[in-house]
Amino acid sequence: VKVVALAGGVGAGKFLRGLIRAIPAEDLTVVVNTADDLRIHGLLVCPDIDSVTYWLSGLADRERGWGREGDSFRALEEVKRLGGEAWFSLGDLDLGTHLARADLLSSGIGLAEVTRRIARRFGVGATVLPMTEDTVTTRIEALASDGEHLDLHFQEYWVARRARDEVKAVRYEGAEVARPAPGVLEAIAEADAVLICPSNPVASIGPILALRDIREAARARPVAGVSPIVGGAPVLGMADRLMPVAGWEVSAFGAAAAYSGLAKGFVIDDRDRRFAPRIQSELGMEVAVTDTIMTDDDAAERVARAALSLLESP
Ligand code: FO1
């Protein structure tokens, strides 16, 4: 079976390691969110693309979730000492990825081909693609504790200000006019299954599905998702702050509702089993219930197989 996975960062990385044990890596195309990409030190930083690439190559820092295992931060220390921007922690090895990406981009190669090439160099068998080569940016409209209205880049909200502001709205700037990256629509059209990784429905999957052509292409294929919400809270990250402003409750039901009209199946955690009847009756999705906490690759493989099994029945 050919599979397309829609992916954010860390949750997706863990899940995808399980998925490539359930299907051959060569049969997988990962379409990755780029709306939390940022420019810093003159470099294009693509956190979700890099997380997916590092996790699939087995080089990710499993504890921190992002960046390379065993990385050092000597260059960043020097940037800080010299008065440069140091709020976003790029490790020394990670910086190597960014410099290579900058070189390839400056030679005129598009981000999709650059991403494919870098993933291949990391020994990744799956095809990794950005959702778009155009600029789409998740902006967070928030209220600071002193009452100031803020309009923040996602990474300013999450990393620089540590999610301390009250979120009022989220928008995907540029999504209305952005075109899917080369290869994305082709991969979806050929896919036997489209899987939505257990990523943040607002910050990670929302921007991908905000590209109308991607959403429409996915709707024409069998789609199943995996809940990133377990026991009423996100396994990782800040989905609990963002889902309410998008109108979704912070529960496995709310996560399923984010893909209403798109997914025909949804995987939820054992602890959320009570939501299964509502997801089935109100959203019309088939539900698989399993332990979704991906402590290792065996656990991730079990979750991936549960998602695939939802699309196998006729
Ligand atoms: N997250 C942080 O909380 N602090 C950081 O300094 C940080 C640096 C960073 C560098 C490279 C990279 O690929 C990811 C990085 N992240 C960092 C993670 C990132 O901010 C988010 O978790 C993702 O964008 C959300 O998917």
PDB file of C-alpha atoms and ligand atoms in Angstrom, residues 8-10 33 36 45-48 50-51 54 66-67 87-91 94 98 154-155 158-159 162 203-204 238, ligand 1:
ATOM      1  CA  GLY A   8       3.922  18.109  12.221  1.00  0.00           C
ATOM      2  CA  GLY A   9       7.005  17.701  14.397  1.00  0.00           C
ATOM      3  CA  VAL A  10       7.761  15.421  17.316  1.00  0.00           C
ATOM      4  CA  ASN A  33       3.836  21.457   7.923  1.00  0.00           C
ATOM      5  CA  ASP A  36       6.092  27.311  11.863  1.00  0.00           C
ATOM      6  CA  VAL A  45      14.673  27.045   9.700  1.00  0.00           C
ATOM      7  CA  CYS A  46      12.092  24.297   9.087  1.00  0.00           C
ATOM      8  CA  PRO A  47      11.490  22.725  12.520  1.00  0.00           C
ATOM      9  CA  ASP A  48       8.887  20.175  11.460  1.00  0.00           C
ATOM     10  CA  ASP A  50      13.880  18.594  10.402  1.00  0.00           C
ATOM     11  CA  SER A  51      12.082  16.782  13.225  1.00  0.00           C
ATOM     12  CA  TYR A  54      15.847  13.329  12.263  1.00  0.00           C
ATOM     13  CA  TRP A  66      13.566  18.316  18.484  1.00  0.00           C
ATOM     14  CA  GLY A  67      17.106  18.623  17.173  1.00  0.00           C
ATOM     15  CA  TRP A  87      16.344  32.732  21.796  1.00  0.00           C
ATOM     16  CA  PHE A  88      15.920  29.881  19.308  1.00  0.00           C
ATOM     17  CA  SER A  89      18.345  27.068  20.106  1.00  0.00           C
ATOM     18  CA  LEU A  90      20.013  25.755  16.968  1.00  0.00           C
ATOM     19  CA  GLY A  91      22.536  23.060  17.853  1.00  0.00           C
ATOM     20  CA  ASP A  94      21.493  21.140  13.403  1.00  0.00           C
ATOM     21  CA  HIS A  98      20.582  24.683   7.932  1.00  0.00           C
ATOM     22  CA  PHE A 154       4.198  30.831  16.134  1.00  0.00           C
ATOM     23  CA  GLN A 155       7.788  30.415  17.374  1.00  0.00           C
ATOM     24  CA  TRP A 158       5.852  29.120  21.759  1.00  0.00           C
ATOM     25  CA  VAL A 159       9.623  29.457  22.233  1.00  0.00           C
ATOM     26  CA  ARG A 162       6.904  30.240  26.372  1.00  0.00           C
ATOM     27  CA  ALA A 203      -0.532  24.366  14.739  1.00  0.00           C
ATOM     28  CA  SER A 204       0.630  21.400  12.640  1.00  0.00           C
ATOM     29  CA  MET A 238       0.313  23.433  23.376  1.00  0.00           C
TER      30      MET A 238
HETATM   31  N1  FO1 B   1      11.645  24.387  20.804  1.00  0.00           N
HETATM   32  C1  FO1 B   1      11.839  25.048  21.959  1.00  0.00           C
HETATM   33  O1  FO1 B   1      10.990  24.975  22.859  1.00  0.00           O
HETATM   34  N2  FO1 B   1      12.966  25.823  22.152  1.00  0.00           N
HETATM   35  C2  FO1 B   1      13.933  25.946  21.208  1.00  0.00           C
HETATM   36  O2  FO1 B   1      14.910  26.659  21.410  1.00  0.00           O
HETATM   37  C3  FO1 B   1      13.759  25.205  19.982  1.00  0.00           C
HETATM   38  C4  FO1 B   1      14.715  25.218  18.989  1.00  0.00           C
HETATM   39  C5  FO1 B   1      14.534  24.417  17.845  1.00  0.00           C
HETATM   40  C6  FO1 B   1      15.530  24.361  16.886  1.00  0.00           C
HETATM   41  C7  FO1 B   1      15.360  23.567  15.754  1.00  0.00           C
HETATM   42  C8  FO1 B   1      14.195  22.841  15.590  1.00  0.00           C
HETATM   43  O3  FO1 B   1      14.044  22.067  14.500  1.00  0.00           O
HETATM   44  C9  FO1 B   1      13.178  22.884  16.540  1.00  0.00           C
HETATM   45  C10 FO1 B   1      13.358  23.670  17.674  1.00  0.00           C
HETATM   46  N3  FO1 B   1      12.362  23.719  18.665  1.00  0.00           N
HETATM   47  C11 FO1 B   1      12.560  24.428  19.824  1.00  0.00           C
HETATM   48  C12 FO1 B   1      11.082  23.004  18.491  1.00  0.00           C
HETATM   49  C13 FO1 B   1      10.015  23.857  17.766  1.00  0.00           C
HETATM   50  O4  FO1 B   1       9.929  25.150  18.283  1.00  0.00           O
HETATM   51  C14 FO1 B   1       8.564  23.379  17.919  1.00  0.00           C
HETATM   52  O5  FO1 B   1       8.399  22.402  18.867  1.00  0.00           O
HETATM   53  C15 FO1 B   1       7.964  22.984  16.620  1.00  0.00           C
HETATM   54  O6  FO1 B   1       8.022  24.025  15.695  1.00  0.00           O
HETATM   55  C16 FO1 B   1       6.491  22.570  16.781  1.00  0.00           C
HETATM   56  O7  FO1 B   1       6.268  21.499  15.940  1.00  0.00           O
END
